[in-house]
Amino acid sequence: MVDKIRVSLLGSTGMVGQKMVRMLANHPYIELVKVSASPSKIGKKYREAVKWIEPDEIPEKVADLPMVSTDIEDHKDVDVVLSALPNELAEDVELKLVKEGKIVVSNASPFRMDPDVPLINPEINWDHLELLKRQKLNKNWKGLLIKNPNCTAAILSMPLKPLERLVKAKGIYVTTLQAVSGAGYSGLPFMAIEGNVIPWIKGEEDKIPREINKMLGKLINNSISQAGLQIYATTTRVPVKIGHMGVINIVTEGKVNEEEIKKSLREFRSLPQEKNLPTAPKVPIMVLDEEDRPQPMRDLQYYNGMSVAVGRVRAEEGLLRLIVLGDNLVRGAAGITILTLEVMKELGYV
């Protein structure tokens, strides 16, 4: 019998929290035993506290769990705390838990760029978990803090990783088309986005290059040497429920081989695939040859939303073009959190 990792979930009633609740329902060795949300919900059963928007019913194992606070006393008997807290609440709450000895795997932005905190997209940089050794030495924390990237950076970094060895990039220009769910369930008024495109998303154009360069950086002597890619991002919000798309133009030194690029993307595998981890997609990057793909209505379902879809791969003299699409709530948030914990177990960090 497999020893289960007992986890609690902060921010369990939000969109990302609900995804995690559903994805953990039948997990072979991670057991969700505690759920937490805002103070007004403490003491209620999960089914009473949540406005459930997932397509399936609330998992029976979770439906009657009582809502707990974010205080350390309510999380002492779990192995790991997973966090889907809003950014404005996460820093104080997570830091208190880490200082008191908890392992926290978080989807929120505070501490992502801290040199002692690994920023993990499991297929891309699982080896950066080595930073936890440095974190133990440098921080006065009894526990550990691990961060997931911004949802858009998580999706965009997937095809950039296998292209490292094939493409000498002089500059990377990205225009994103990001779903309204990225702003949260109540984050964007219907009247603001219906039939509209908003060509600015607060903070995103700074986060994307910073986080991608950290994730694609090399681990040298227990620290990250940044990748140094020149990434220029224009972020837009579009009237789509789920799915973040990136139109990527890479300025290259000379022409690259289009078929070699596609082959590299299709064949990309990493430790999560090698170890056959439960949440890992068998094929992390689905390369589509149709001229009009990928599309959010058709191409978010691969491996339960954990794969990204890449299409429109075109190589010209000095330029490589491609479009990437991913599920911002799964690959960009809930699923990446769970997969990170699976990698940590595999490598002995939990």
Coordinates of C-alpha atoms in Angstrom, one line a residue:
M1 CA 0.0 0.0 0.0
V2 CA 1.4 3.4 -1.0
D3 CA 1.9 5.9 1.8
K4 CA -0.2 8.9 0.9
I5 CA 0.9 12.5 1.1
R6 CA -1.6 14.4 3.2
V7 CA -2.3 17.9 1.8
S8 CA -4.3 20.9 2.7
L9 CA -5.5 23.4 0.1
L10 CA -5.6 27.2 0.6
G11 CA -8.0 29.1 -1.6
S12 CA -9.9 25.9 -2.2
T13 CA -13.2 27.6 -3.3
G14 CA -11.7 29.7 -6.2
M15 CA -11.5 28.6 -9.8
V16 CA -7.9 27.1 -9.5
G17 CA -8.8 25.7 -6.1
Q18 CA -11.8 23.8 -7.5
K19 CA -9.6 22.4 -10.3
M20 CA -7.2 21.1 -7.7
V21 CA -10.0 19.6 -5.7
R22 CA -11.3 17.7 -8.8
M23 CA -7.8 16.6 -10.0
L24 CA -6.9 15.3 -6.5
A25 CA -10.1 13.4 -6.1
N26 CA -8.7 10.0 -7.3
H27 CA -5.0 10.7 -7.0
P28 CA -3.1 7.5 -6.3
Y29 CA -0.9 8.9 -3.5
I30 CA -1.9 12.5 -2.8
E31 CA -4.9 12.9 -0.4
L32 CA -6.7 16.2 0.1
V33 CA -7.6 16.2 3.8
K34 CA -8.2 19.9 4.6
V35 CA -9.7 22.8 2.7
S36 CA -9.3 26.5 3.5
A37 CA -10.8 29.7 2.2
S38 CA -11.8 33.2 3.5
P39 CA -12.6 33.7 7.2
S40 CA -16.4 34.0 6.6
K41 CA -16.4 30.3 5.4
I42 CA -14.6 28.7 8.3
G43 CA -16.6 26.0 9.9
K44 CA -18.9 25.4 7.0
K45 CA -18.8 22.2 5.0
Y46 CA -17.0 22.6 1.7
R47 CA -20.2 22.0 -0.2
E48 CA -21.8 24.9 1.7
A49 CA -18.9 27.3 1.2
V50 CA -18.1 26.8 -2.5
K51 CA -19.9 28.1 -5.5
W52 CA -19.0 25.0 -7.6
I53 CA -18.5 25.7 -11.2
E54 CA -16.6 22.6 -12.3
P55 CA -18.5 20.3 -14.7
D56 CA -18.5 17.3 -12.4
E57 CA -20.1 17.0 -9.0
I58 CA -18.0 17.9 -5.9
P59 CA -15.9 14.9 -5.0
E60 CA -17.6 13.0 -2.1
K61 CA -14.4 12.8 -0.1
V62 CA -14.2 16.6 0.0
A63 CA -17.9 17.7 0.0
D64 CA -18.3 17.4 3.8
L65 CA -14.9 18.5 4.8
P66 CA -15.1 21.5 7.3
M67 CA -13.5 24.7 6.1
V68 CA -10.4 25.6 8.2
S69 CA -8.4 28.8 8.7
T70 CA -5.0 29.5 7.3
D71 CA -3.4 29.4 10.8
I72 CA -0.6 26.9 11.4
E73 CA -2.7 25.1 14.0
D74 CA -5.1 24.0 11.3
H75 CA -2.3 22.6 9.1
K76 CA 0.1 21.0 11.6
D77 CA -1.0 17.4 10.7
V78 CA -0.6 17.7 6.9
D79 CA 2.6 16.9 4.9
V80 CA 2.3 19.7 2.4
V81 CA 0.2 22.8 2.0
L82 CA -1.0 23.6 -1.6
S83 CA -1.9 27.2 -2.2
A84 CA -4.3 28.7 -4.7
L85 CA -4.6 32.0 -2.8
P86 CA -4.9 35.3 -4.5
N87 CA -1.6 37.2 -4.8
E88 CA -2.6 39.9 -2.3
L89 CA -3.2 37.4 0.5
A90 CA -0.5 34.8 -0.4
E91 CA 2.7 36.4 0.8
D92 CA 1.8 36.8 4.5
V93 CA -0.2 33.6 4.9
E94 CA 2.3 31.4 3.0
L95 CA 5.4 32.9 4.7
K96 CA 3.9 32.3 8.2
L97 CA 3.3 28.6 7.4
V98 CA 6.8 28.2 5.9
K99 CA 8.4 29.8 8.9
E100 CA 6.5 27.4 11.1
G101 CA 7.8 24.4 9.3
K102 CA 5.4 23.6 6.5
I103 CA 6.2 22.7 2.9
V104 CA 4.2 25.1 0.7
V105 CA 3.7 24.7 -3.0
S106 CA 2.2 27.8 -4.3
N107 CA 0.5 29.2 -7.4
A108 CA 0.8 32.8 -6.2
S109 CA 3.3 35.4 -7.5
P110 CA 5.1 36.6 -4.3
F111 CA 8.7 35.2 -4.0
R112 CA 8.7 33.8 -7.6
M113 CA 11.8 35.8 -8.4
D114 CA 13.6 35.2 -5.0
P115 CA 16.9 33.6 -5.8
D116 CA 16.4 31.1 -3.1
V117 CA 13.0 30.0 -4.2
P118 CA 12.6 27.5 -7.1
L119 CA 10.1 28.5 -9.8
I120 CA 9.1 25.2 -11.2
N121 CA 7.5 24.1 -14.5
P122 CA 8.2 20.4 -14.0
E123 CA 9.2 19.4 -17.6
I124 CA 11.2 22.6 -18.0
N125 CA 13.3 22.8 -14.9
W126 CA 12.6 20.1 -12.4
D127 CA 16.3 20.2 -11.5
H128 CA 15.9 23.7 -10.0
L129 CA 14.4 22.0 -6.9
E130 CA 18.0 21.8 -5.9
L131 CA 17.6 25.4 -4.8
L132 CA 15.8 24.1 -1.7
K133 CA 19.2 23.2 -0.3
R134 CA 20.3 26.8 -0.6
Q135 CA 16.9 28.0 0.7
K136 CA 17.5 26.0 3.9
L137 CA 20.9 27.6 4.4
N138 CA 20.0 31.1 3.5
K139 CA 16.5 31.6 4.9
N140 CA 15.4 31.5 8.5
W141 CA 12.6 29.2 7.6
K142 CA 11.7 25.8 9.2
G143 CA 9.8 24.7 6.1
L144 CA 10.2 25.1 2.3
L145 CA 8.6 27.3 -0.3
I146 CA 8.2 26.3 -3.9
K147 CA 6.5 28.5 -6.6
N148 CA 4.7 27.8 -9.9
P149 CA 5.1 30.4 -12.7
N150 CA 2.5 32.8 -14.0
C151 CA 0.0 30.8 -16.1
T152 CA 1.1 32.5 -19.3
A153 CA 4.8 32.0 -18.6
A154 CA 4.1 28.4 -17.8
I155 CA 2.5 27.8 -21.2
L156 CA 5.0 29.9 -23.3
S157 CA 8.0 28.2 -21.8
M158 CA 7.0 24.8 -22.9
P159 CA 8.0 25.1 -26.6
L160 CA 10.9 27.4 -25.8
K161 CA 12.7 24.7 -23.8
P162 CA 13.2 22.1 -26.6
L163 CA 14.1 24.9 -29.0
E164 CA 17.1 26.0 -26.9
R165 CA 19.5 23.6 -28.7
L166 CA 18.2 24.3 -32.2
V167 CA 17.6 28.1 -32.3
K168 CA 20.0 30.9 -31.5
A169 CA 17.4 33.6 -30.6
K170 CA 18.4 37.2 -31.1
G171 CA 15.0 38.3 -29.8
I172 CA 11.6 36.8 -29.0
Y173 CA 8.4 38.8 -29.6
V174 CA 5.2 37.5 -28.1
T175 CA 1.6 38.6 -28.4
T176 CA -0.7 36.8 -26.0
L177 CA -4.5 36.2 -26.3
Q178 CA -5.5 35.4 -22.7
A179 CA -8.8 34.0 -21.5
V180 CA -11.0 35.9 -19.1
S181 CA -10.7 33.1 -16.5
G182 CA -7.1 34.3 -16.0
A183 CA -8.6 37.2 -14.1
G184 CA -10.6 35.0 -11.8
Y185 CA -14.3 34.1 -11.7
S186 CA -15.4 37.7 -11.0
G187 CA -12.3 39.4 -12.2
L188 CA -13.6 41.0 -15.4
P189 CA -17.1 42.5 -16.0
F190 CA -19.0 41.0 -18.8
M191 CA -19.6 44.4 -20.3
A192 CA -15.9 45.1 -20.4
I193 CA -14.9 42.0 -22.5
E194 CA -18.0 40.9 -24.5
G195 CA -17.2 41.5 -28.1
N196 CA -14.0 43.3 -27.1
V197 CA -10.2 42.9 -26.8
I198 CA -8.3 44.6 -24.1
P199 CA -4.6 45.2 -25.1
W200 CA -3.1 45.3 -21.6
I201 CA -3.1 43.0 -18.6
K202 CA -1.6 44.5 -15.4
G203 CA 1.9 43.1 -14.6
E204 CA 1.9 40.4 -17.3
E205 CA 4.3 42.0 -19.7
D206 CA 7.0 42.2 -16.9
K207 CA 6.3 38.8 -15.4
I208 CA 6.6 36.8 -18.7
P209 CA 10.2 37.6 -19.6
R210 CA 11.4 37.6 -16.0
E211 CA 9.9 34.2 -15.2
I212 CA 10.8 32.5 -18.4
N213 CA 14.4 33.6 -18.0
K214 CA 14.5 32.2 -14.5
M215 CA 12.9 28.9 -15.6
L216 CA 15.2 28.5 -18.6
G217 CA 18.3 29.5 -16.6
K218 CA 21.0 27.0 -15.7
L219 CA 21.6 25.7 -12.2
I220 CA 25.2 26.4 -11.4
N221 CA 26.7 26.0 -7.9
N222 CA 23.3 26.0 -6.3
S223 CA 22.1 29.2 -7.9
I224 CA 20.3 30.1 -11.1
S225 CA 22.2 31.7 -14.0
Q226 CA 19.4 33.5 -15.9
A227 CA 18.8 32.5 -19.5
G228 CA 19.3 36.1 -20.8
L229 CA 16.7 35.8 -23.6
Q230 CA 15.4 39.1 -24.9
I231 CA 11.7 38.7 -24.7
Y232 CA 9.2 41.4 -25.6
A233 CA 5.6 40.7 -24.6
T234 CA 2.4 42.3 -25.5
T235 CA -0.5 40.9 -23.5
T236 CA -4.1 41.1 -24.4
R237 CA -7.4 39.8 -22.9
V238 CA -9.8 38.3 -25.3
P239 CA -13.5 37.1 -24.9
V240 CA -12.6 33.4 -24.4
K241 CA -13.4 31.5 -21.2
I242 CA -10.4 29.2 -21.0
G243 CA -7.1 29.0 -22.8
H244 CA -4.1 31.3 -23.1
M245 CA -2.5 31.6 -26.5
G246 CA 0.8 33.0 -27.5
V247 CA 1.8 34.2 -31.0
I248 CA 5.6 33.8 -30.9
N249 CA 8.1 35.3 -33.3
I250 CA 11.7 34.4 -32.7
V251 CA 14.4 36.4 -34.5
T252 CA 17.1 33.8 -35.4
E253 CA 20.6 33.9 -36.6
G254 CA 20.1 32.4 -40.1
K255 CA 17.3 30.1 -41.2
V256 CA 16.3 27.1 -39.1
N257 CA 14.9 23.8 -40.4
E258 CA 11.1 23.7 -40.0
E259 CA 10.8 19.9 -39.9
E260 CA 13.6 19.7 -37.4
I261 CA 11.8 22.2 -35.2
K262 CA 8.5 20.2 -35.4
K263 CA 10.4 17.0 -34.6
S264 CA 12.1 18.5 -31.6
L265 CA 8.8 19.7 -30.2
R266 CA 6.9 16.5 -30.8
E267 CA 9.7 14.3 -29.2
F268 CA 10.2 16.5 -26.2
R269 CA 10.1 14.5 -23.0
S270 CA 11.4 15.1 -19.5
L271 CA 11.6 13.6 -16.0
P272 CA 7.8 13.6 -15.4
Q273 CA 7.3 11.5 -18.5
E274 CA 10.3 9.3 -17.8
K275 CA 9.0 8.5 -14.3
N276 CA 5.4 8.2 -15.6
L277 CA 4.0 10.5 -13.0
P278 CA 0.2 10.5 -12.6
T279 CA -0.5 14.1 -13.7
A280 CA 2.3 14.2 -16.4
P281 CA 1.0 14.3 -20.0
K282 CA 2.4 11.5 -22.1
V283 CA 3.1 14.0 -24.8
P284 CA 3.8 17.5 -23.3
I285 CA 3.7 19.3 -26.6
M286 CA 1.1 18.4 -29.3
V287 CA 2.2 19.7 -32.7
L288 CA -0.7 20.4 -35.0
D289 CA -0.2 20.6 -38.8
E290 CA -3.6 22.1 -39.7
E291 CA -3.4 25.7 -40.9
D292 CA -6.1 26.9 -38.5
R293 CA -4.9 25.3 -35.3
P294 CA -4.5 25.5 -32.3
Q295 CA -7.9 26.7 -31.2
P296 CA -9.3 27.0 -27.6
M297 CA -12.6 25.3 -28.6
R298 CA -10.7 22.3 -30.0
D299 CA -7.2 22.0 -28.5
L300 CA -7.3 22.3 -24.7
Q301 CA -8.3 18.7 -23.9
Y302 CA -5.0 16.9 -24.6
Y303 CA -4.1 14.8 -21.6
N304 CA -6.7 16.5 -19.4
G305 CA -5.3 19.9 -20.2
M306 CA -1.7 19.2 -19.2
S307 CA -0.3 19.3 -22.7
V308 CA 0.2 22.5 -24.7
A309 CA -0.7 22.6 -28.4
V310 CA 1.6 24.2 -30.9
G311 CA 0.7 25.1 -34.5
R312 CA 1.5 27.4 -37.4
V313 CA 5.2 26.5 -37.2
R314 CA 6.9 28.5 -40.0
A315 CA 10.6 29.1 -40.6
E316 CA 11.9 31.9 -42.7
E317 CA 15.2 33.5 -43.2
G318 CA 16.0 34.9 -39.7
L319 CA 12.6 34.2 -38.3
L320 CA 10.8 31.3 -36.6
R321 CA 7.0 31.7 -36.1
L322 CA 4.8 29.5 -34.0
I323 CA 1.6 29.7 -31.9
V324 CA 1.2 27.9 -28.6
L325 CA -2.0 27.3 -26.6
G326 CA -2.5 25.9 -23.1
D327 CA -5.2 25.5 -20.5
N328 CA -4.4 28.4 -18.1
L329 CA -6.4 26.8 -15.2
V330 CA -4.7 23.3 -15.6
R331 CA -1.3 23.5 -17.2
G332 CA -1.0 27.1 -16.0
A333 CA -2.1 26.6 -12.4
A334 CA -3.8 23.6 -10.8
G335 CA -2.2 20.8 -12.7
I336 CA 1.3 22.3 -12.5
T337 CA 1.0 22.5 -8.7
I338 CA 0.1 18.9 -8.4
L339 CA 2.8 17.8 -10.9
T340 CA 5.4 19.8 -9.0
L341 CA 4.5 17.9 -5.8
E342 CA 4.7 14.6 -7.7
V343 CA 8.2 15.5 -8.9
M344 CA 9.2 16.5 -5.3
K345 CA 8.0 13.1 -4.0
E346 CA 9.9 11.3 -6.8
L347 CA 13.1 13.1 -6.0
G348 CA 12.8 12.7 -2.2
Y349 CA 11.9 16.3 -1.2
V350 CA 8.7 15.1 0.4

